[in-house]
Tab-separated table of C-alpha atoms in Angstrom:
chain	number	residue	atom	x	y	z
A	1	UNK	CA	0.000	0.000	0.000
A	2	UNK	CA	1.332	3.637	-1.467
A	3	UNK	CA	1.850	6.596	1.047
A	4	UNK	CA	-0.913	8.311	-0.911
A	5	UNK	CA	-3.421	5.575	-0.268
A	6	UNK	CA	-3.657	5.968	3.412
A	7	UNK	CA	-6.430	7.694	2.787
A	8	UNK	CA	-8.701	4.770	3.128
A	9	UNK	CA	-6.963	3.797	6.009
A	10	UNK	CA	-7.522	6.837	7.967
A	11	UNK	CA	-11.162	6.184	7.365
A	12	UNK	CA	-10.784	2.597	8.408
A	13	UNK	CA	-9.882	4.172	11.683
A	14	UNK	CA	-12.873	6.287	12.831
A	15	UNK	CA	-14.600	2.601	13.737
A	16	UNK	CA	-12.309	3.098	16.891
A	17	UNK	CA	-14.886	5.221	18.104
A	18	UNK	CA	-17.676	2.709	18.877
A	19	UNK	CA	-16.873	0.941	21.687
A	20	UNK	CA	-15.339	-2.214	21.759
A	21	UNK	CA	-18.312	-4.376	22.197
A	22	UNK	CA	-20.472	-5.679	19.774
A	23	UNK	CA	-22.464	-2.136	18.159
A	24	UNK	CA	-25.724	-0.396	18.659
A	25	UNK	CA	-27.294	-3.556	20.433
A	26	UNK	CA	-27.902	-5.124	17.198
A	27	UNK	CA	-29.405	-8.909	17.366
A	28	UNK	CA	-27.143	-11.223	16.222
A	29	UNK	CA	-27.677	-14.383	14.667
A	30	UNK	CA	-24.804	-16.934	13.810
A	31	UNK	CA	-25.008	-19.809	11.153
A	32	UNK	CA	-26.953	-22.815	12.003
A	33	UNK	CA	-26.001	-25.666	9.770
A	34	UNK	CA	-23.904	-25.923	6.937
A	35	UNK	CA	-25.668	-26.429	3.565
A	36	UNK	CA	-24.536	-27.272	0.197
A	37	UNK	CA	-21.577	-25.156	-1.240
A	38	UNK	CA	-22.019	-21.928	-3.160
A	39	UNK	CA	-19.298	-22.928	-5.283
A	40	UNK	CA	-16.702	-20.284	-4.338
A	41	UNK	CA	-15.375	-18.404	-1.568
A	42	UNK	CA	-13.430	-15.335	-1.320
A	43	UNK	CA	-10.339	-14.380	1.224
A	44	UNK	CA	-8.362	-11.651	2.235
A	45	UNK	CA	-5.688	-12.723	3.660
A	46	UNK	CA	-1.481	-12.122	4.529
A	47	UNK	CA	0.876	-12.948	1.891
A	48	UNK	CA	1.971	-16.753	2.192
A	49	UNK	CA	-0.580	-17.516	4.101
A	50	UNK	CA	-3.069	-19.588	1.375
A	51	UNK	CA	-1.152	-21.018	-1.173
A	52	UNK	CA	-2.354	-23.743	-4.211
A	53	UNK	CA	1.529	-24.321	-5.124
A	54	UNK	CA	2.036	-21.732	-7.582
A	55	UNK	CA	5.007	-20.387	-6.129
A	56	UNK	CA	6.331	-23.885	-4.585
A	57	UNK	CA	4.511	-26.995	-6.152
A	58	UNK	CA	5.194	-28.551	-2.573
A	59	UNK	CA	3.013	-26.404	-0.723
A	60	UNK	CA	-0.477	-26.797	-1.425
A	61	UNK	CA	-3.371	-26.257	0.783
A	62	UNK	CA	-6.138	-24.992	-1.912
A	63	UNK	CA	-6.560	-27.345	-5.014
A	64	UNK	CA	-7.503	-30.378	-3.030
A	65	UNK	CA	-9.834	-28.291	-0.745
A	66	UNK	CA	-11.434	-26.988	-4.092
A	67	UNK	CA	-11.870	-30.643	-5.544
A	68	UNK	CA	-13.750	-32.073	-2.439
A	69	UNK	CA	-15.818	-28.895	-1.374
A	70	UNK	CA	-16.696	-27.639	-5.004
A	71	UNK	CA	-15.329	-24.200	-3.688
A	72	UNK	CA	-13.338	-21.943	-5.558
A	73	UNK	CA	-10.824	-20.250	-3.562
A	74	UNK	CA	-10.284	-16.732	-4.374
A	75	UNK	CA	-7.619	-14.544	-2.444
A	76	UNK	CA	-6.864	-11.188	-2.254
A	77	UNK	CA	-3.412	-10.569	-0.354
A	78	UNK	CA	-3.443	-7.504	2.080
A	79	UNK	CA	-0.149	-5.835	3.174
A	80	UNK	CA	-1.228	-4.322	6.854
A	81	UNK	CA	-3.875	-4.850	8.932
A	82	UNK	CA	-5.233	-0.939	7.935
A	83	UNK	CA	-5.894	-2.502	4.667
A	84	UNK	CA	-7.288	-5.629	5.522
A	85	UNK	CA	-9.781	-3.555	7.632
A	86	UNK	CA	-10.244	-1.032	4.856
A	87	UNK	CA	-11.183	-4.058	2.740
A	88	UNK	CA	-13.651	-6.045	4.871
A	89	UNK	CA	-15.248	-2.144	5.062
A	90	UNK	CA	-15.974	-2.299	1.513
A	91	UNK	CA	-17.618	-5.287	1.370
A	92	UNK	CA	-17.541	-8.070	-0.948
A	93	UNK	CA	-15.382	-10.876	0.799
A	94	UNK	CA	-16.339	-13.966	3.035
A	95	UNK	CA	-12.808	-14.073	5.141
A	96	UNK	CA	-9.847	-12.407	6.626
A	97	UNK	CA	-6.927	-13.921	7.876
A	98	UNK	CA	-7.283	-10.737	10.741
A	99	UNK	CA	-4.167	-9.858	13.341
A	100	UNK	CA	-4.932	-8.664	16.875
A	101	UNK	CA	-4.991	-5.275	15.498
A	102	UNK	CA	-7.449	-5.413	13.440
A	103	UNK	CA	-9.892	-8.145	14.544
A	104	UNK	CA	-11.644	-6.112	17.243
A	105	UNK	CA	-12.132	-3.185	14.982
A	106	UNK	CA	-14.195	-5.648	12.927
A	107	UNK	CA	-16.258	-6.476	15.662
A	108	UNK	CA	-16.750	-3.172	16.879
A	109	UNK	CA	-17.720	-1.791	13.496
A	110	UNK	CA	-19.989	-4.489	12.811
A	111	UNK	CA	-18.108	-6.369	10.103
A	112	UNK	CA	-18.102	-9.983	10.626
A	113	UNK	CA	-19.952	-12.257	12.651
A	114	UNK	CA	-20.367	-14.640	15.180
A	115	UNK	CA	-18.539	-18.100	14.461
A	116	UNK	CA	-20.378	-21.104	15.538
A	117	UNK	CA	-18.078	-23.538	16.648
A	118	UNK	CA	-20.468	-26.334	16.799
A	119	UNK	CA	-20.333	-26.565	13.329
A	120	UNK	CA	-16.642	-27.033	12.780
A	121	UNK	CA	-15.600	-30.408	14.597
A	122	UNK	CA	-11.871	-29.522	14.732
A	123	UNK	CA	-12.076	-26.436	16.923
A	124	UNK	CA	-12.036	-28.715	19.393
A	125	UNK	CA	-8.116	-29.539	18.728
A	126	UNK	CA	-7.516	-25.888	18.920
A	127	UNK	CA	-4.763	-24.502	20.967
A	128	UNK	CA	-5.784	-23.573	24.679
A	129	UNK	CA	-4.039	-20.950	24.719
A	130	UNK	CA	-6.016	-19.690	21.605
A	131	UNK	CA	-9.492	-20.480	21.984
A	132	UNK	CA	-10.970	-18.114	24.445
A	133	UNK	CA	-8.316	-14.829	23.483
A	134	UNK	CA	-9.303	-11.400	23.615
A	135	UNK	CA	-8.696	-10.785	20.164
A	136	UNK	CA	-11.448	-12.513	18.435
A	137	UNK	CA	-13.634	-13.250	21.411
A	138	UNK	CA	-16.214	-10.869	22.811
A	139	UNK	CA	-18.381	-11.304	25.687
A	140	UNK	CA	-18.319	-15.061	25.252
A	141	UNK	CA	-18.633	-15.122	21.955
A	142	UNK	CA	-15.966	-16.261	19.203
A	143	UNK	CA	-15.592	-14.187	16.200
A	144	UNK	CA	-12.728	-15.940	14.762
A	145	UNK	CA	-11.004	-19.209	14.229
A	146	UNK	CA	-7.411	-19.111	15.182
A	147	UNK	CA	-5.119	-19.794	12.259
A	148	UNK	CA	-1.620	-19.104	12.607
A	149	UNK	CA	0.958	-17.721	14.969
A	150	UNK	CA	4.179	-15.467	15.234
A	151	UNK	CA	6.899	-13.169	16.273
A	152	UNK	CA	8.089	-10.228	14.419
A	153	UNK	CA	11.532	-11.071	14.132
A	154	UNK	CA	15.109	-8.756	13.365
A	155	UNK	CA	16.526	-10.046	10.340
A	156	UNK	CA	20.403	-9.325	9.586
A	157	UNK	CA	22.654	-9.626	7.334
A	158	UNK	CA	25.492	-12.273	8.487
A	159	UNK	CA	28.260	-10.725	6.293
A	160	UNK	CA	28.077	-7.755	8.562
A	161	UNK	CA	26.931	-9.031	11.577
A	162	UNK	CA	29.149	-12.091	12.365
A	163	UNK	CA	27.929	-12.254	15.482
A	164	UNK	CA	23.804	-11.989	16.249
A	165	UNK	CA	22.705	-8.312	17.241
A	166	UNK	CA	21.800	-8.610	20.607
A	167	UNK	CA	19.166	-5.412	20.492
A	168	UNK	CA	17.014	-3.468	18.642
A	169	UNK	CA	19.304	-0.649	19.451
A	170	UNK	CA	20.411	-1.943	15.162
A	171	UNK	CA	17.483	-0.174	13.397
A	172	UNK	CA	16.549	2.327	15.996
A	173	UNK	CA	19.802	4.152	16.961
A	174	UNK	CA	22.595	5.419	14.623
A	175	UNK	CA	25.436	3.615	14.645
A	176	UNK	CA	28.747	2.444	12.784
A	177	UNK	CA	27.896	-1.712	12.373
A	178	UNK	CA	30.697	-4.433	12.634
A	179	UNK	CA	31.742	-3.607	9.012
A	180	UNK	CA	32.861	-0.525	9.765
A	181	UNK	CA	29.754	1.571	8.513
A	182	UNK	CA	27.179	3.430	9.614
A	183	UNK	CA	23.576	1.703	9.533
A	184	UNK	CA	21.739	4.964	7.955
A	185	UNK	CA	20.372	4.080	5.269
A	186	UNK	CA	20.911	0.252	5.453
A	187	UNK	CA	17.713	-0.563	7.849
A	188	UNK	CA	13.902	-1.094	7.258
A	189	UNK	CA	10.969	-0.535	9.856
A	190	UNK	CA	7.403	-1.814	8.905
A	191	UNK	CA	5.046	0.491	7.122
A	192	UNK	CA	1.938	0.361	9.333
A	193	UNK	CA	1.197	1.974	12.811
A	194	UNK	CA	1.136	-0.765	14.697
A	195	UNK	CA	5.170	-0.667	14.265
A	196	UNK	CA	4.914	2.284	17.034
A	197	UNK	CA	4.750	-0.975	19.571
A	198	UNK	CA	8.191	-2.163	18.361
A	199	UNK	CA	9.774	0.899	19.342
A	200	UNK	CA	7.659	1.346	22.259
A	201	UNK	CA	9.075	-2.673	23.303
A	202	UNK	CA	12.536	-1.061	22.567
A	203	UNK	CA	12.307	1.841	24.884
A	204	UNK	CA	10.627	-0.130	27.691
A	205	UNK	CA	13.774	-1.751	27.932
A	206	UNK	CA	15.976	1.223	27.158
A	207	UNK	CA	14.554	3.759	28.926
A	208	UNK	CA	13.156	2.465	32.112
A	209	UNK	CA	12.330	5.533	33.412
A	210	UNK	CA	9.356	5.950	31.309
A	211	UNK	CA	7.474	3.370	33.158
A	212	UNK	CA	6.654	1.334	30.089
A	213	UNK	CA	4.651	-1.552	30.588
A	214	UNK	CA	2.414	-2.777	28.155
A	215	UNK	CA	3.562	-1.579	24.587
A	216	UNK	CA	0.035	-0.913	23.526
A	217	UNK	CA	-0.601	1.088	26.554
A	218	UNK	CA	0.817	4.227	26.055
A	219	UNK	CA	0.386	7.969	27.870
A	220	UNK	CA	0.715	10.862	26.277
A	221	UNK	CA	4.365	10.984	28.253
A	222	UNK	CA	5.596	8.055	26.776
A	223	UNK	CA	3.617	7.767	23.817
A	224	UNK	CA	5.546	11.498	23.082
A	225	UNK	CA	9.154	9.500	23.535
A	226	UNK	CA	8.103	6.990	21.109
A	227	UNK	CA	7.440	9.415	18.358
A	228	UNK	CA	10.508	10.905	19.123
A	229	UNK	CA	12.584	8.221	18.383
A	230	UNK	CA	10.748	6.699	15.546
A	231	UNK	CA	11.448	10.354	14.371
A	232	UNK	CA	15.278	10.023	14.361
A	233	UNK	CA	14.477	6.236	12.850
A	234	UNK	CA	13.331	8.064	9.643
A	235	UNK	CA	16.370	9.196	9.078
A	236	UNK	CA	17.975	6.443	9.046
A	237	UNK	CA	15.480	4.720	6.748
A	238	UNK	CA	15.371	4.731	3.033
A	239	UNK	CA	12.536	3.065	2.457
A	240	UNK	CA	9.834	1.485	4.584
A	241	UNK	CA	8.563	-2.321	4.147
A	242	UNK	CA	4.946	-3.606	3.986
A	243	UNK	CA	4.968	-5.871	1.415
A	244	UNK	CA	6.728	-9.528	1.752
A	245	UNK	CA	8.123	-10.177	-1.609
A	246	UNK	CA	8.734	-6.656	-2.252
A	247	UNK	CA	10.939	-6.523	0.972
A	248	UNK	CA	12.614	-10.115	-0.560
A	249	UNK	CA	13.598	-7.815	-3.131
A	250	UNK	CA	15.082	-4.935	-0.769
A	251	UNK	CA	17.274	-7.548	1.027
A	252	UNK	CA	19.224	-8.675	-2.416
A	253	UNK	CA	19.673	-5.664	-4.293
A	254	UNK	CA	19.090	-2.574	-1.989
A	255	UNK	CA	21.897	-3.102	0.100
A	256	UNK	CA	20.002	-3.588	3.442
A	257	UNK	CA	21.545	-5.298	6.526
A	258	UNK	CA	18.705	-5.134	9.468
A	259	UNK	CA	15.465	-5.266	9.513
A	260	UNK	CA	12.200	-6.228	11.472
A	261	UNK	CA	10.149	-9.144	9.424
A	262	UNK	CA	8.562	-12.128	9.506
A	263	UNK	CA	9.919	-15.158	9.831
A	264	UNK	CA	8.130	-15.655	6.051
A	265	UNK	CA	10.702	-13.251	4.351
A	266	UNK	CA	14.155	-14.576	6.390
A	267	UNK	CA	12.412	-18.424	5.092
A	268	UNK	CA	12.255	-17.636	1.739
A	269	UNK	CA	16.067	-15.713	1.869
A	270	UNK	CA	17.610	-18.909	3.570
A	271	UNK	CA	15.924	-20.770	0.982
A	272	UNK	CA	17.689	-18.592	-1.465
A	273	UNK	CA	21.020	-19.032	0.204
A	274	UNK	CA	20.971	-15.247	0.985
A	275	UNK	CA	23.091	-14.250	3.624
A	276	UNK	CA	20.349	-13.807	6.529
A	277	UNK	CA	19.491	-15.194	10.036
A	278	UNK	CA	16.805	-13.867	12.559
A	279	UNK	CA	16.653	-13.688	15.990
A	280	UNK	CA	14.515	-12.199	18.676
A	281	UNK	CA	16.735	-9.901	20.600
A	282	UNK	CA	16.413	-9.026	24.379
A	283	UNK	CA	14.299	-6.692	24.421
A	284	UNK	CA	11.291	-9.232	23.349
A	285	UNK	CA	9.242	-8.994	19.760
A	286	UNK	CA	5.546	-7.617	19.129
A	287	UNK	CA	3.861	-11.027	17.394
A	288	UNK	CA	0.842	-11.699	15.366
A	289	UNK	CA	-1.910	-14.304	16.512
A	290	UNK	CA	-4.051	-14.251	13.508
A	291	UNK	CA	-8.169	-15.685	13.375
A	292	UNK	CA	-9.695	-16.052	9.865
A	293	UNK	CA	-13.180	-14.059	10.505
A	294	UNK	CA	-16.430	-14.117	8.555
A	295	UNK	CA	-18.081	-11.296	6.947
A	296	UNK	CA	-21.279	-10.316	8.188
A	297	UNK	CA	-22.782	-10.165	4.453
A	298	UNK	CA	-20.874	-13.130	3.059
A	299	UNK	CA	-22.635	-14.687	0.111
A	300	UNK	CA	-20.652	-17.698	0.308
A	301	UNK	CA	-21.179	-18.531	4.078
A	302	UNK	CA	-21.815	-22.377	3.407
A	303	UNK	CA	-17.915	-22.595	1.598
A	304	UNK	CA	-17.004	-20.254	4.649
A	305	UNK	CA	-17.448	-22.684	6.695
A	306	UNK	CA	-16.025	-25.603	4.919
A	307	UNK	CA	-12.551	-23.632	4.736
A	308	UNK	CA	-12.967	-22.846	8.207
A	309	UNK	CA	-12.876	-26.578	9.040
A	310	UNK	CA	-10.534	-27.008	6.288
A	311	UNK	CA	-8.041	-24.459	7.799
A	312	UNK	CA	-7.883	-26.486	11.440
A	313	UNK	CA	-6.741	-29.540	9.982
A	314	UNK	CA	-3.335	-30.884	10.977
A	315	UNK	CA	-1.619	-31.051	7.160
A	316	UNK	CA	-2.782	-27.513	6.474
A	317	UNK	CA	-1.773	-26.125	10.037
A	318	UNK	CA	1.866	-27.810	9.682
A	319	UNK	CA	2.188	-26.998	5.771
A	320	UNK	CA	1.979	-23.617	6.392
A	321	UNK	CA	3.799	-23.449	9.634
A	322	UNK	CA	6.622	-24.755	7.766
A	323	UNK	CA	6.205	-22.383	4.788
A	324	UNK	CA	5.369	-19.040	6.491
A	325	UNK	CA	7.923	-20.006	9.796
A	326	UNK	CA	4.691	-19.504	12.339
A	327	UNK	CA	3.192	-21.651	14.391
A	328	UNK	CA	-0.036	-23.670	13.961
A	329	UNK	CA	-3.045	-22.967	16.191
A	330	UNK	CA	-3.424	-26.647	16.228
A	331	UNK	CA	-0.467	-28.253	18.345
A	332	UNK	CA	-1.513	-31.676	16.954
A	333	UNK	CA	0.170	-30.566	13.615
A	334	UNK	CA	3.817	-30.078	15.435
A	335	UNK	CA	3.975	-33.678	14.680
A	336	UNK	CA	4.237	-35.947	11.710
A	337	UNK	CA	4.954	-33.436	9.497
A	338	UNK	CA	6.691	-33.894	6.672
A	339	UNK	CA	7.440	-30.375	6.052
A	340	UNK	CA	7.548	-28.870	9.122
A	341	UNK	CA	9.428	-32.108	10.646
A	342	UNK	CA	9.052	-33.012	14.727
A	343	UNK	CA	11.089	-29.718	15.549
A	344	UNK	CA	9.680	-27.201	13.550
A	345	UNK	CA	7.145	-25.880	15.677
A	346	UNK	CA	9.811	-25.496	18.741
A	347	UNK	CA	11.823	-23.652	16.215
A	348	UNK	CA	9.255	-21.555	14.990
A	349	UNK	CA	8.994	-20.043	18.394
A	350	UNK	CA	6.005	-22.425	19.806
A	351	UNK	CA	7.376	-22.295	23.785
A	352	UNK	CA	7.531	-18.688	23.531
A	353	UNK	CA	3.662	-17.742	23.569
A	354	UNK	CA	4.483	-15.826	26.878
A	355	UNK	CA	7.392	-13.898	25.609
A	356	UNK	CA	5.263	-12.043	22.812
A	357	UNK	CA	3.594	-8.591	22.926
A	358	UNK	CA	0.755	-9.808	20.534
A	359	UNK	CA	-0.585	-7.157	18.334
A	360	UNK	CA	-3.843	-5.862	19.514
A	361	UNK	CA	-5.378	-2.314	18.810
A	362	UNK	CA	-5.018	1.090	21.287
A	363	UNK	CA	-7.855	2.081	22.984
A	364	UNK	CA	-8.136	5.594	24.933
A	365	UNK	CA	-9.069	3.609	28.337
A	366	UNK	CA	-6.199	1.073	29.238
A	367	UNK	CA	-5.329	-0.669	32.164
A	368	UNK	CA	-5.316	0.906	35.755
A	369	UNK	CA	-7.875	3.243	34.863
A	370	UNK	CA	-5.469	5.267	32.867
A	371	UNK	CA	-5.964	7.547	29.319
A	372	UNK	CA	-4.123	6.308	26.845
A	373	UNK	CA	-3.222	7.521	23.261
A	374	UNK	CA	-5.853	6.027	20.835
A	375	UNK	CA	-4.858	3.437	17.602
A	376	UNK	CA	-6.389	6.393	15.282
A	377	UNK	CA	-3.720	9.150	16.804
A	378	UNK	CA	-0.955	6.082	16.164
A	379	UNK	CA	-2.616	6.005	12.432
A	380	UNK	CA	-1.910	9.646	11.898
A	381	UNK	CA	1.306	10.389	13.673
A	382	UNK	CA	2.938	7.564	11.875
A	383	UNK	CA	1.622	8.738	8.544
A	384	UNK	CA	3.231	11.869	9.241
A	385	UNK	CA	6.520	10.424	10.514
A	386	UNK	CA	6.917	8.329	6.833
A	387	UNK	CA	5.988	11.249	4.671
A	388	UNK	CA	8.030	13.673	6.620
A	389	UNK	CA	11.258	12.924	4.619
């Protein structure tokens, strides 16, 4: 997504406004049975994350869900959660693949509806941990169906860094690197507001002083040192990330040496024999926990819920654990296989659930009775801080 078209993003925001609860009392109603296919179904969803072997013929989770459902799978990929909100706003899709940070604006602004889990018999296998969490369920009642999880993770460059940076001190704070140059110009940051909680992890740490405790939670004091040094980051930053392959690209031709990711983009690198490793430093990682969520006006709901059942099964859950470098929601699939092998899933981070700052959206009232800055000041300071340069 283009600088200039934040502009449906900043209206994506205003939703913020309703409470987070479901809105204006509206009765709700949630599917009752599952009838015959529509014959399609369309997703938004994060890059990687529903693939039918066109970019490796070995990972595969669409064409045989297509042959026994008589559902097409269409996908639309969605670079930040802003525009995964923006989309589900204008209408015409059955599913997103929604982060913490955007799934409770969907709720709030009346976007998708209530899952019944009755009607998907592998929810039971879902992750514990998973099930009941804030960012899909409301009141008691689930509004998503966990899919994947992650960290955001600092890629390097091992030519320059021949030992593992330590920090996020790297892309936040100018200085010369192991090679004996400076890192301006040689980092990325992520180009969406949420990143503001990566630098607010940083300075938690950092500056201790600030009384930092929940990177999402943020007064106007602290929230004010954040900008600040996200501020100085833009000058050291030639160009900011959002999209996957795009940032692939960056890492083999622009000369970059540090940056935040996913573990998707340092995957497909390795894979490339690209000169990269990722680690989580010490000051912790934000993380994703992502729930695919129904639209409230799907026209496909019957093929909604047949890829909702379809997305909880172990071979899916481990394929794409192994492809995207996540974990599955469904700890059954951390064994047997073939791609992801009997280790994967502790590699992929699965024993640090506790460790992670999962995204999840700023509200005004936060813990402890305090004020808070909202997600839709975030949205416009950090618009401002990328087009300032």
């Amino acid at each position: 997504m283009k600088f200039n078209s934040y502009k449906r993003v900043i209206s994506s925001v205003a939703v913020l406004a309703i409470a987070f609860t479901v809105a204006c009392g509206k009765k709700e109603t949630k599917v009752s049975e599952i009838g015959q296919g529509e014959g399609e179904v369309s997703i938004v969803a994060w890059p990687g994350y529903i693939e039918r072997g066109e970019t490796d013929k070995g990972y595969d989770w669409v064409t045989e869900f297509e042959k026994s459902s008589g559902c097409k799978v269409n996908v639309k990929t969605a670079a930040t959660s802003d525009e995964m909100v923006a989309l589900m706003n204008e209408g015409g899709f059955d599913l997103v693949t929604a982060s913490g940070d955007a799934s409770l604006r969907l709720v709030a602004g009346g976007k998708v509806q209530e899952i019944n889990t009755d009607l998907i018999p592998s929810w039971k296998n879902v992750d514990s941990r998973l099930q009941n969490a804030p960012w899909h369920t409301v009141e008691g009642k689930h509004y998503g169906v966990p899919y994947q999880w992650g960290p955001n993770v600092l890629m390097y460059n091992t030519k320059v860094f021949k030992k593992a940076p330590t920090s996020w001190n790297v892309v936040f704070e100018e200085q010369v690197l192991a090679d004996g140059k400076s890192n301006k110009g040689r980092v990325q940051a992520f180009d969406g507001p949420i990143y503001i909680a990566d630098a607010a992890l940083y300075l938690k740490q950092a500056k201790p002083e600030l009384g930092i405790q929940d990177p999402y939670e943020l007064d106007e004091k602290q929230y004010n040192a954040v900008i600040e040094l996200l501020k100085k980051q833009r000058q050291l930053v030639p160009k900011y990330w959002h999209d996957a392959m795009v940032q692939v690209d960056d890492f083999k031709k622009e000369g970059l040496v540090a940056s935040s990711t996913w573990p998707f983009q340092v995957n497909l690198l390795v894979g490339e024999k690209q000169p990269v490793a990722s680690i989580v430093p010490k000051e912790g990682a934000t993380g994703w926990a992502d729930s695919t969520m129904l639209h409230k006006d799907s026209k496909h709901v019957n093929c909604a819920y047949k890829w909702l059942e379809h997305s909880l099964s172990p071979k899916v859950q481990g394929d794409l654990a192994s492809w995207f470098g996540s974990v599955p929601s469904v700890p059954s699939a951390c064994k047997g296989n073939a791609l992801l092998g009997d280790t994967g899933c502790a590699v992929n981070g699965f024993n640090n659930f506790e460790k992670i700052s999962f995204w999840r959206t700023p509200k005004e009232d936060c813990s402890g009775g305090r004020k808070c800055v909202p997600y839709k000041k975030w949205a416009e300071d950090y618009i401002s801080i990328i087009g300032s340069k």
